[in-house]
Short mmCIF file of C-alpha atoms and ligand atoms in Angstrom, two decimals:
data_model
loop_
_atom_site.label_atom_id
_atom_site.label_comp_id
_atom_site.label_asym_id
_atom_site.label_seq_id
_atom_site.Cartn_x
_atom_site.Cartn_y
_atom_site.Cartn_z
CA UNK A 1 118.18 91.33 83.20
CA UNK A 2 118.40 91.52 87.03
CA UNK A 3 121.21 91.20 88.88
CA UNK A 4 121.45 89.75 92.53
CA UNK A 5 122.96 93.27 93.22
CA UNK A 6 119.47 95.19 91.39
CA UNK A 7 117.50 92.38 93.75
CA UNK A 8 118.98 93.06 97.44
CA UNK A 9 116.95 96.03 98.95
CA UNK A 10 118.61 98.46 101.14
CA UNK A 11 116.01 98.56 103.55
CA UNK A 12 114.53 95.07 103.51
CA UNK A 13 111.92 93.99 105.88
CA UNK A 14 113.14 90.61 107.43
CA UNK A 15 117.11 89.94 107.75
CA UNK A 16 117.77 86.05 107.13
CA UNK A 17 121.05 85.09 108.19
CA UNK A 18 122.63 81.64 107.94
CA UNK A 19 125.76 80.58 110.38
CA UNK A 20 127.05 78.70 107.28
CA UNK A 21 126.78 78.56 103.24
CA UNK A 22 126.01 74.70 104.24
CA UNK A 23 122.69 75.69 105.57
CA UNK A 24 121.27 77.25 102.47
CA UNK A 25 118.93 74.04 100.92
CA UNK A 26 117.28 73.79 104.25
CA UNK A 27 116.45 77.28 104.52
CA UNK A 28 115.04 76.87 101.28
CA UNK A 29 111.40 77.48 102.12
CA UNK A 30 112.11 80.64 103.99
CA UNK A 31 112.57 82.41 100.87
CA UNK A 32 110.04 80.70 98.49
CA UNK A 33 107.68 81.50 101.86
CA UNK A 34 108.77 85.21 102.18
CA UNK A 35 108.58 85.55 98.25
CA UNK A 36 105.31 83.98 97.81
CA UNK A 37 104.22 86.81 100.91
CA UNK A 38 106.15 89.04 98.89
CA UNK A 39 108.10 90.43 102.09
CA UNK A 40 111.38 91.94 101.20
CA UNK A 41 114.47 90.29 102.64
CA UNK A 42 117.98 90.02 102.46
CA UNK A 43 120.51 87.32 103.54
CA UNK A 44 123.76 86.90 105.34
CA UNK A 45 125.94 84.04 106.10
CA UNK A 46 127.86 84.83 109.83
CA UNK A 47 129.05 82.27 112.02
CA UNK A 48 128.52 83.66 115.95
CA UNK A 49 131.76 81.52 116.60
CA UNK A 50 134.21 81.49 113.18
CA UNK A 51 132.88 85.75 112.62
CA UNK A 52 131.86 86.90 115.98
CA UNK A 53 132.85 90.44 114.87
CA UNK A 54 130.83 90.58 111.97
CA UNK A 55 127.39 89.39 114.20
CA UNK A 56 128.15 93.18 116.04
CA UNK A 57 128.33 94.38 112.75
CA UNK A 58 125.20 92.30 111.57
CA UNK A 59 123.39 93.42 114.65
CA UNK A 60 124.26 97.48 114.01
CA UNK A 61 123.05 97.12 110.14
CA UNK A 62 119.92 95.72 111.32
CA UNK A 63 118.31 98.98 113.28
CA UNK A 64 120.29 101.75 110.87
CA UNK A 65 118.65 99.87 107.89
CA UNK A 66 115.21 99.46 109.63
CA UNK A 67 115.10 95.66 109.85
CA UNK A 68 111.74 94.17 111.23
CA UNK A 69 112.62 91.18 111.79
CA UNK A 70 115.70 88.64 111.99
CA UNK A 71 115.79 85.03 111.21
CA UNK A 72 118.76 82.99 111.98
CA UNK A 73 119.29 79.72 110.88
CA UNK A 74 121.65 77.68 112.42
CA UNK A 75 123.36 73.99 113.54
CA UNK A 76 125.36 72.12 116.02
CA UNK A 77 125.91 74.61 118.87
CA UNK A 78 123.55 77.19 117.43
CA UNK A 79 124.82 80.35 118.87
CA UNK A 80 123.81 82.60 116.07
CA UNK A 81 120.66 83.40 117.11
CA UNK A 82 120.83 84.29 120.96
CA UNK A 83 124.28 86.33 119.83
CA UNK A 84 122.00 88.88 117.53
CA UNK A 85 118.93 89.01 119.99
CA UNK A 86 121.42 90.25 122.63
CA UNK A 87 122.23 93.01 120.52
CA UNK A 88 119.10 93.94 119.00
CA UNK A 89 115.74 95.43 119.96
CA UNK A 90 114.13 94.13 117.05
CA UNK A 91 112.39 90.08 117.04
CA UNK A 92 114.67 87.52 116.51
CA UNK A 93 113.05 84.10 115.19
CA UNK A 94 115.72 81.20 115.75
CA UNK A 95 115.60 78.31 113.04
CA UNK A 96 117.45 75.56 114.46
CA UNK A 97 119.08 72.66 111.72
CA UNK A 98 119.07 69.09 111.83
CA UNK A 99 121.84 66.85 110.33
CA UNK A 100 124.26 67.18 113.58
CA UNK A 101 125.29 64.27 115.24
CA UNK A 102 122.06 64.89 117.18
CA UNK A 103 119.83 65.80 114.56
CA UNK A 104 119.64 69.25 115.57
CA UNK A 105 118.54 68.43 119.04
CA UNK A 106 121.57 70.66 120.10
CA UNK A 107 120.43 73.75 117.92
CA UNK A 108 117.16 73.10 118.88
CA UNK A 109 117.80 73.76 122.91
CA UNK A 110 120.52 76.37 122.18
CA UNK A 111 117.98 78.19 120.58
CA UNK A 112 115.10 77.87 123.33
CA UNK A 113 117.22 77.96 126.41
CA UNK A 114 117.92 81.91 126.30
CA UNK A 115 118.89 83.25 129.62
CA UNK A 116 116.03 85.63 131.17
CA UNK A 117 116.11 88.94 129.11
CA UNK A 118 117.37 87.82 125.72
CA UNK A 119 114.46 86.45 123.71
CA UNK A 120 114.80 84.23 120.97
CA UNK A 121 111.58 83.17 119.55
CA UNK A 122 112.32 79.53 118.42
CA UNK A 123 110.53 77.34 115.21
CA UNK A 124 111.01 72.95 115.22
CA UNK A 125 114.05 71.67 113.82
CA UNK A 126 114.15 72.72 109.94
CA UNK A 127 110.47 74.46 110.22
CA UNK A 128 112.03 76.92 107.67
CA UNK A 129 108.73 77.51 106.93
CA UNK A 130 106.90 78.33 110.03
CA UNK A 131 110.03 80.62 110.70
CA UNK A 132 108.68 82.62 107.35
CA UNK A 133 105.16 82.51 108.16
CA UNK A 134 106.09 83.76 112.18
CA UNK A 135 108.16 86.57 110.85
CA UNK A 136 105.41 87.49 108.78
CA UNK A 137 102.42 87.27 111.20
CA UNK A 138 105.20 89.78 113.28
CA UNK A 139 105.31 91.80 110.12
CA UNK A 140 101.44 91.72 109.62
CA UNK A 141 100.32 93.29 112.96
CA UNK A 142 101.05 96.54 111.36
CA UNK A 143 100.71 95.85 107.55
CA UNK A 144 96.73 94.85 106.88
CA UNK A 145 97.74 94.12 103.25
CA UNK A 146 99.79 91.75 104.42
CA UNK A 147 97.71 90.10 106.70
CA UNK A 148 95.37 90.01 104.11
CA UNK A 149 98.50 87.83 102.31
CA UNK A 150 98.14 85.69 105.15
CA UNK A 151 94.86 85.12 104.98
CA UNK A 152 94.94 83.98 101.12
CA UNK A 153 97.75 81.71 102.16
CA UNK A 154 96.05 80.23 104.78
CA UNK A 155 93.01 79.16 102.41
CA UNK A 156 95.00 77.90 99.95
CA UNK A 157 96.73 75.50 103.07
CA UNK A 158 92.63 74.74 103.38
CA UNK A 159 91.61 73.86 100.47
CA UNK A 160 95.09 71.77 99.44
CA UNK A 161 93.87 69.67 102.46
CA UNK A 162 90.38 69.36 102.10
CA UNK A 163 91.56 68.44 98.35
CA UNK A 164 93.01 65.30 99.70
CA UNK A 165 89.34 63.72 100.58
CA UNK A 166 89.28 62.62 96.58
CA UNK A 167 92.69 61.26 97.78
CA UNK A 168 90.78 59.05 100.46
CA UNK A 169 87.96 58.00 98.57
CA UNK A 170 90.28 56.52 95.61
CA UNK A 171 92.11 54.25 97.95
CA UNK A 172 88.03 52.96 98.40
CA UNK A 173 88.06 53.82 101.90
CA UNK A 174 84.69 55.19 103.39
CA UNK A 175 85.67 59.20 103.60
CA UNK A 176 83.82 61.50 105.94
CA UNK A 177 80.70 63.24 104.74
CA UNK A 178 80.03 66.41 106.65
CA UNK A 179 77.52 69.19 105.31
CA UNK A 180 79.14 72.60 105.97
C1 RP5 B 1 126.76 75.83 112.25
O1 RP5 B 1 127.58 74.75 112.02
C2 RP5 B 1 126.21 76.19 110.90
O2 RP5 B 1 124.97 76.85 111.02
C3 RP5 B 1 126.07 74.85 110.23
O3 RP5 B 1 124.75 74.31 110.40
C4 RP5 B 1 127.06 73.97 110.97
C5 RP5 B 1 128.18 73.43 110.10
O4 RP5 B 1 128.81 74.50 109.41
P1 RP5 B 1 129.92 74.23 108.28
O5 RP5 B 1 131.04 73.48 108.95
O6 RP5 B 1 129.25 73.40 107.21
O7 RP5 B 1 130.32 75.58 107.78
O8 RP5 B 1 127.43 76.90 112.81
#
């Protein structure tokens, strides 16, 4: 059988890390999206304000190991993000979480509002998703086999949507006909 241990490579390609154990269901799709791309990751849980010394630590680990990219997930005052782009050279995709007393409005802008200099590249709130599929369009400019990956996903997207005509025409409503 294998372990979690056997699982976590030493050098993965994306670094998720979550500013609390409380965020893991919503970044969810991140890892069913970087599985499915098969893109190797690894994950942390820091808080930029309850561990600040562990996001220098974070931030070190993440050029010795050869991290590609880093996405951080976060809530409420999301700090996480903009803490670990200041200290790396490496992009930083910022996931901000809803469920706040603002619905995530406040991650949301902590995450885009980066002073000049310290990019954060920022998804919607709880686009766990898109945050995969951005660190692996990143990933793909130099890896044609993945972008190839991409390219399969992105078909599939098509034809799950232009599935949903059958979809219109059983409600009895009069669906497009187009000849491709
Ligand atoms: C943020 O505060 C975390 O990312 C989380 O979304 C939120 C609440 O954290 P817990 O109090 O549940 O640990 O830093």
């Amino acid at each position: 059988m294998t372990t979690n241990v056997e699982r976590t490579p030493v050098s993965p390609e994306v670094g998720v890390v979550l500013g609390s154990a409380s965020d893991l269901d919503k970044v969810g799709p991140v890892f069913e999206t970087l599985e499915e791309l098969r893109i190797s990751y690894d994950v942390a849980v820091i808080s930029a304000h309850r561990t600040p010394e562990l996001v220098e630590k974070y931030a070190g680990s993440v050029s010795e190991r050869g991290v590609k990219v880093v996405i951080a997930a976060a809530g409420l005052a999301a700090a996480l993000p903009g803490a670990i782009a200041a200290l790396v050279d490496v992009p930083v995709v910022g996931l901000p979480l809803g469920g706040g007393p603002v619905m995530g409005v406040d991650a949301l802008l902590s995450i885009t509002d980066m002073p000049p200099g310290v990019p954060v590249a920022g998804v919607g709130i709880d686009s766990a998703k898109n945050a995969a599929l951005l660190a692996a369009r990143i990933l793909a400019v130099h890896d044609p086999h993945l972008r190839a990956r991409l390219e399969t996903f992105r078909e599939k997207m098509s034809s799950q949507v232009r599935e949903k005509t059958a979809l219109i025409r059983e409600r009895g409503l009069p669906a497009w006909r187009w000849t491709p």
